[in-house]
């Protein structure tokens, strides 16, 4: 179990990486997914994460903490694996489930315990978006 991140500097690198992963994996899904449910989910996820990404970027600029423009090494490795897999649909769903669950925990912890009044409502919104996406992913099977 990782410690709860309560200050913006340790919290802020993770959400932009999650958003980048979600948007880039959605682009791959729109190109490669055979399952129409996965393509529909990818459309939803891409749109949702464009929104949360924009909110985080704006808040980060207000706090003088610019989010990274590239995914973390972990998320990049997942994207590389997704691009290389011969079982795209199942790999995509499995990865989405893992990253969304991580994102829900991360945003939930910061929304409850974070010390930044600028980022707490954004974390709460991102948690709700990711919870809804996780539910949509689970119910699209």
Short mmCIF file of N, CA and C in Angstrom, two decimals, residues 24-126:
data_model
loop_
_atom_site.label_atom_id
_atom_site.label_comp_id
_atom_site.label_asym_id
_atom_site.label_seq_id
_atom_site.Cartn_x
_atom_site.Cartn_y
_atom_site.Cartn_z
N UNK A 24 -3.82 7.96 -25.00
CA UNK A 24 -3.02 7.25 -26.01
C UNK A 24 -3.53 5.82 -26.22
N UNK A 25 -3.93 5.16 -25.14
CA UNK A 25 -4.46 3.80 -25.30
C UNK A 25 -5.81 3.85 -26.01
N UNK A 26 -6.59 4.90 -25.78
CA UNK A 26 -7.86 5.05 -26.49
C UNK A 26 -7.62 5.22 -27.98
N UNK A 27 -6.60 6.00 -28.34
CA UNK A 27 -6.28 6.16 -29.77
C UNK A 27 -5.94 4.81 -30.39
N UNK A 28 -5.13 4.01 -29.67
CA UNK A 28 -4.80 2.67 -30.17
C UNK A 28 -6.07 1.82 -30.30
N UNK A 29 -6.95 1.91 -29.32
CA UNK A 29 -8.18 1.11 -29.35
C UNK A 29 -9.07 1.51 -30.52
N UNK A 30 -9.12 2.80 -30.81
CA UNK A 30 -9.95 3.25 -31.94
C UNK A 30 -9.40 2.72 -33.26
N UNK A 31 -8.10 2.46 -33.31
CA UNK A 31 -7.49 1.90 -34.52
C UNK A 31 -7.55 0.38 -34.57
N UNK A 32 -7.37 -0.28 -33.40
CA UNK A 32 -7.13 -1.72 -33.41
C UNK A 32 -8.21 -2.59 -32.77
N UNK A 33 -9.06 -2.04 -31.94
CA UNK A 33 -10.04 -2.88 -31.23
C UNK A 33 -11.01 -3.51 -32.23
N UNK A 34 -11.26 -4.79 -32.03
CA UNK A 34 -12.25 -5.51 -32.83
C UNK A 34 -13.62 -5.45 -32.17
N UNK A 35 -13.63 -5.36 -30.85
CA UNK A 35 -14.87 -5.36 -30.07
C UNK A 35 -15.47 -3.95 -30.10
N UNK A 36 -16.69 -3.80 -30.63
CA UNK A 36 -17.33 -2.48 -30.67
C UNK A 36 -17.48 -1.84 -29.28
N UNK A 37 -17.65 -2.66 -28.24
CA UNK A 37 -17.75 -2.13 -26.87
C UNK A 37 -16.43 -1.45 -26.47
N UNK A 38 -15.32 -2.01 -26.90
CA UNK A 38 -14.02 -1.41 -26.59
C UNK A 38 -13.83 -0.09 -27.35
N UNK A 39 -14.28 -0.04 -28.59
CA UNK A 39 -14.18 1.21 -29.34
C UNK A 39 -15.07 2.28 -28.72
N UNK A 40 -16.27 1.90 -28.30
CA UNK A 40 -17.18 2.86 -27.65
C UNK A 40 -16.58 3.34 -26.33
N UNK A 41 -16.02 2.42 -25.56
CA UNK A 41 -15.39 2.80 -24.30
C UNK A 41 -14.21 3.74 -24.56
N UNK A 42 -13.42 3.45 -25.59
CA UNK A 42 -12.26 4.28 -25.91
C UNK A 42 -12.69 5.72 -26.23
N UNK A 43 -13.79 5.87 -26.97
CA UNK A 43 -14.31 7.21 -27.26
C UNK A 43 -14.64 7.95 -25.97
N UNK A 44 -15.35 7.27 -25.08
CA UNK A 44 -15.76 7.85 -23.80
C UNK A 44 -14.53 8.22 -22.97
N UNK A 45 -13.59 7.29 -22.86
CA UNK A 45 -12.40 7.51 -22.04
C UNK A 45 -11.55 8.66 -22.59
N UNK A 46 -11.38 8.69 -23.90
CA UNK A 46 -10.56 9.76 -24.50
C UNK A 46 -11.17 11.12 -24.17
N UNK A 47 -12.45 11.26 -24.36
CA UNK A 47 -13.13 12.53 -24.08
C UNK A 47 -13.03 12.90 -22.60
N UNK A 48 -13.29 11.93 -21.72
CA UNK A 48 -13.25 12.18 -20.28
C UNK A 48 -11.86 12.61 -19.83
N UNK A 49 -10.84 11.95 -20.34
CA UNK A 49 -9.48 12.25 -19.90
C UNK A 49 -8.93 13.52 -20.55
N UNK A 50 -9.46 13.90 -21.69
CA UNK A 50 -9.10 15.22 -22.23
C UNK A 50 -9.59 16.30 -21.27
N UNK A 51 -10.78 16.09 -20.71
CA UNK A 51 -11.34 17.05 -19.76
C UNK A 51 -10.56 17.11 -18.46
N UNK A 52 -10.28 15.95 -17.86
CA UNK A 52 -9.54 15.96 -16.60
C UNK A 52 -8.12 16.45 -16.81
N UNK A 53 -7.54 16.13 -17.95
CA UNK A 53 -6.19 16.59 -18.26
C UNK A 53 -6.14 18.12 -18.35
N UNK A 54 -7.13 18.70 -18.99
CA UNK A 54 -7.18 20.17 -19.12
C UNK A 54 -7.35 20.83 -17.75
N UNK A 55 -8.21 20.25 -16.90
CA UNK A 55 -8.40 20.80 -15.56
C UNK A 55 -7.11 20.72 -14.74
N UNK A 56 -6.45 19.57 -14.79
CA UNK A 56 -5.20 19.42 -14.04
C UNK A 56 -4.11 20.35 -14.55
N UNK A 57 -4.04 20.50 -15.86
CA UNK A 57 -3.04 21.38 -16.44
C UNK A 57 -3.26 22.82 -16.00
N UNK A 58 -4.51 23.26 -16.03
CA UNK A 58 -4.84 24.62 -15.61
C UNK A 58 -4.49 24.82 -14.13
N UNK A 59 -4.90 23.86 -13.29
CA UNK A 59 -4.61 23.97 -11.86
C UNK A 59 -3.11 23.91 -11.60
N UNK A 60 -2.42 23.06 -12.31
CA UNK A 60 -0.96 22.96 -12.15
C UNK A 60 -0.28 24.27 -12.49
N UNK A 61 -0.73 24.92 -13.55
CA UNK A 61 -0.14 26.23 -13.91
C UNK A 61 -0.42 27.25 -12.81
N UNK A 62 -1.61 27.21 -12.22
CA UNK A 62 -1.94 28.14 -11.12
C UNK A 62 -1.02 27.92 -9.93
N UNK A 63 -0.60 26.67 -9.73
CA UNK A 63 0.27 26.33 -8.59
C UNK A 63 1.75 26.33 -8.98
N UNK A 64 2.04 26.71 -10.21
CA UNK A 64 3.41 26.69 -10.72
C UNK A 64 4.00 25.28 -10.72
N UNK A 65 3.17 24.30 -10.99
CA UNK A 65 3.58 22.90 -11.08
C UNK A 65 3.10 22.36 -12.42
N UNK A 66 3.94 22.43 -13.41
CA UNK A 66 3.52 21.99 -14.73
C UNK A 66 3.52 20.47 -14.83
N UNK A 67 2.42 19.89 -15.29
CA UNK A 67 2.37 18.44 -15.47
C UNK A 67 3.28 18.01 -16.62
N UNK A 68 3.77 16.80 -16.52
CA UNK A 68 4.63 16.24 -17.56
C UNK A 68 3.83 16.04 -18.85
N UNK A 69 4.52 16.16 -19.95
CA UNK A 69 3.88 15.95 -21.26
C UNK A 69 4.09 14.51 -21.76
N UNK A 70 4.65 13.67 -20.91
CA UNK A 70 4.82 12.27 -21.31
C UNK A 70 4.42 11.35 -20.16
N UNK A 71 3.98 10.15 -20.52
CA UNK A 71 3.55 9.21 -19.48
C UNK A 71 4.74 8.74 -18.65
N UNK A 72 4.44 8.24 -17.45
CA UNK A 72 5.48 7.66 -16.59
C UNK A 72 6.08 6.45 -17.30
N UNK A 73 7.27 6.01 -16.88
CA UNK A 73 7.84 4.80 -17.49
C UNK A 73 6.90 3.58 -17.38
N UNK A 74 6.19 3.46 -16.27
CA UNK A 74 5.25 2.35 -16.10
C UNK A 74 4.13 2.43 -17.14
N UNK A 75 3.55 3.61 -17.30
CA UNK A 75 2.46 3.75 -18.27
C UNK A 75 2.98 3.63 -19.70
N UNK A 76 4.18 4.11 -19.97
CA UNK A 76 4.75 3.95 -21.31
C UNK A 76 4.98 2.48 -21.63
N UNK A 77 5.46 1.72 -20.64
CA UNK A 77 5.66 0.28 -20.86
C UNK A 77 4.33 -0.41 -21.16
N UNK A 78 3.28 0.02 -20.48
CA UNK A 78 1.95 -0.56 -20.74
C UNK A 78 1.49 -0.21 -22.15
N UNK A 79 1.73 1.03 -22.57
CA UNK A 79 1.36 1.43 -23.94
C UNK A 79 2.14 0.62 -24.97
N UNK A 80 3.43 0.42 -24.71
CA UNK A 80 4.26 -0.37 -25.62
C UNK A 80 3.74 -1.81 -25.71
N UNK A 81 3.37 -2.37 -24.56
CA UNK A 81 2.84 -3.74 -24.54
C UNK A 81 1.51 -3.80 -25.29
N UNK A 82 0.68 -2.78 -25.11
CA UNK A 82 -0.60 -2.74 -25.81
C UNK A 82 -0.40 -2.66 -27.32
N UNK A 83 0.53 -1.84 -27.73
CA UNK A 83 0.80 -1.69 -29.17
C UNK A 83 1.33 -2.99 -29.78
N UNK A 84 2.02 -3.79 -28.98
CA UNK A 84 2.66 -5.00 -29.50
C UNK A 84 1.80 -6.26 -29.37
N UNK A 85 0.73 -6.21 -28.59
CA UNK A 85 -0.01 -7.43 -28.30
C UNK A 85 -0.78 -7.96 -29.51
N UNK A 86 -0.91 -9.28 -29.55
CA UNK A 86 -1.75 -9.90 -30.59
C UNK A 86 -3.18 -10.10 -30.06
N UNK A 87 -3.39 -9.86 -28.76
CA UNK A 87 -4.71 -9.99 -28.14
C UNK A 87 -5.14 -8.60 -27.66
N UNK A 88 -5.35 -7.71 -28.61
CA UNK A 88 -5.56 -6.30 -28.27
C UNK A 88 -6.75 -6.08 -27.34
N UNK A 89 -7.91 -6.61 -27.69
CA UNK A 89 -9.12 -6.30 -26.92
C UNK A 89 -9.00 -6.70 -25.45
N UNK A 90 -8.51 -7.90 -25.19
CA UNK A 90 -8.39 -8.34 -23.80
C UNK A 90 -7.30 -7.57 -23.06
N UNK A 91 -6.20 -7.29 -23.72
CA UNK A 91 -5.12 -6.52 -23.09
C UNK A 91 -5.60 -5.11 -22.78
N UNK A 92 -6.32 -4.50 -23.71
CA UNK A 92 -6.84 -3.15 -23.51
C UNK A 92 -7.75 -3.10 -22.28
N UNK A 93 -8.69 -4.03 -22.21
CA UNK A 93 -9.63 -4.05 -21.08
C UNK A 93 -8.90 -4.29 -19.75
N UNK A 94 -7.97 -5.20 -19.75
CA UNK A 94 -7.23 -5.51 -18.51
C UNK A 94 -6.43 -4.29 -18.05
N UNK A 95 -5.76 -3.64 -18.97
CA UNK A 95 -4.98 -2.45 -18.62
C UNK A 95 -5.88 -1.32 -18.13
N UNK A 96 -6.99 -1.10 -18.80
CA UNK A 96 -7.90 -0.04 -18.39
C UNK A 96 -8.40 -0.29 -16.97
N UNK A 97 -8.74 -1.52 -16.68
CA UNK A 97 -9.24 -1.86 -15.36
C UNK A 97 -8.21 -1.54 -14.28
N UNK A 98 -6.97 -1.90 -14.51
CA UNK A 98 -5.89 -1.65 -13.54
C UNK A 98 -5.66 -0.15 -13.36
N UNK A 99 -5.51 0.58 -14.46
CA UNK A 99 -5.18 2.01 -14.38
C UNK A 99 -6.36 2.80 -13.81
N UNK A 100 -7.57 2.46 -14.18
CA UNK A 100 -8.72 3.17 -13.62
C UNK A 100 -8.84 2.93 -12.11
N UNK A 101 -8.62 1.71 -11.67
CA UNK A 101 -8.68 1.43 -10.23
C UNK A 101 -7.59 2.21 -9.49
N UNK A 102 -6.38 2.26 -10.05
CA UNK A 102 -5.30 3.04 -9.44
C UNK A 102 -5.68 4.52 -9.39
N UNK A 103 -6.25 5.02 -10.47
CA UNK A 103 -6.63 6.42 -10.54
C UNK A 103 -7.72 6.78 -9.55
N UNK A 104 -8.71 5.89 -9.39
CA UNK A 104 -9.77 6.14 -8.42
C UNK A 104 -9.16 6.28 -7.03
N UNK A 105 -8.27 5.35 -6.66
CA UNK A 105 -7.64 5.42 -5.32
C UNK A 105 -6.82 6.69 -5.16
N UNK A 106 -6.01 7.01 -6.15
CA UNK A 106 -5.14 8.20 -6.09
C UNK A 106 -5.97 9.47 -5.91
N UNK A 107 -6.95 9.65 -6.77
CA UNK A 107 -7.77 10.87 -6.72
C UNK A 107 -8.63 10.91 -5.45
N UNK A 108 -9.17 9.77 -5.05
CA UNK A 108 -9.98 9.71 -3.85
C UNK A 108 -9.17 10.11 -2.62
N UNK A 109 -7.97 9.56 -2.51
CA UNK A 109 -7.11 9.89 -1.37
C UNK A 109 -6.80 11.38 -1.33
N UNK A 110 -6.46 11.96 -2.49
CA UNK A 110 -6.11 13.38 -2.50
C UNK A 110 -7.34 14.25 -2.27
N UNK A 111 -8.48 13.86 -2.82
CA UNK A 111 -9.71 14.65 -2.64
C UNK A 111 -10.08 14.70 -1.16
N UNK A 112 -9.83 13.61 -0.43
CA UNK A 112 -10.14 13.57 1.00
C UNK A 112 -9.06 14.21 1.87
N UNK A 113 -7.79 14.01 1.52
CA UNK A 113 -6.70 14.37 2.44
C UNK A 113 -5.73 15.41 1.90
N UNK A 114 -5.86 15.79 0.65
CA UNK A 114 -4.90 16.73 0.06
C UNK A 114 -4.96 18.09 0.71
N UNK A 115 -3.83 18.78 0.72
CA UNK A 115 -3.78 20.09 1.38
C UNK A 115 -3.89 21.26 0.39
N UNK A 116 -4.21 20.99 -0.86
CA UNK A 116 -4.34 22.05 -1.85
C UNK A 116 -5.81 22.31 -2.16
N UNK A 117 -6.33 23.49 -1.75
CA UNK A 117 -7.72 23.80 -2.08
C UNK A 117 -7.94 23.95 -3.58
N UNK A 118 -6.87 24.18 -4.33
CA UNK A 118 -6.98 24.28 -5.79
C UNK A 118 -7.16 22.89 -6.41
N UNK A 119 -6.42 21.91 -5.91
CA UNK A 119 -6.43 20.58 -6.52
C UNK A 119 -7.49 19.64 -5.96
N UNK A 120 -7.93 19.84 -4.73
CA UNK A 120 -8.89 18.91 -4.13
C UNK A 120 -10.16 18.76 -4.97
N UNK A 121 -10.82 19.85 -5.42
CA UNK A 121 -12.03 19.65 -6.22
C UNK A 121 -11.74 19.00 -7.58
N UNK A 122 -10.55 19.24 -8.11
CA UNK A 122 -10.18 18.61 -9.38
C UNK A 122 -9.98 17.12 -9.17
N UNK A 123 -9.34 16.77 -8.05
CA UNK A 123 -9.16 15.35 -7.71
C UNK A 123 -10.52 14.68 -7.51
N UNK A 124 -11.44 15.37 -6.86
CA UNK A 124 -12.77 14.81 -6.63
C UNK A 124 -13.49 14.57 -7.95
N UNK A 125 -13.41 15.53 -8.86
CA UNK A 125 -14.02 15.37 -10.17
C UNK A 125 -13.36 14.22 -10.93
N UNK A 126 -12.03 14.16 -10.91
CA UNK A 126 -11.32 13.10 -11.62
C UNK A 126 -11.68 11.73 -11.04
#
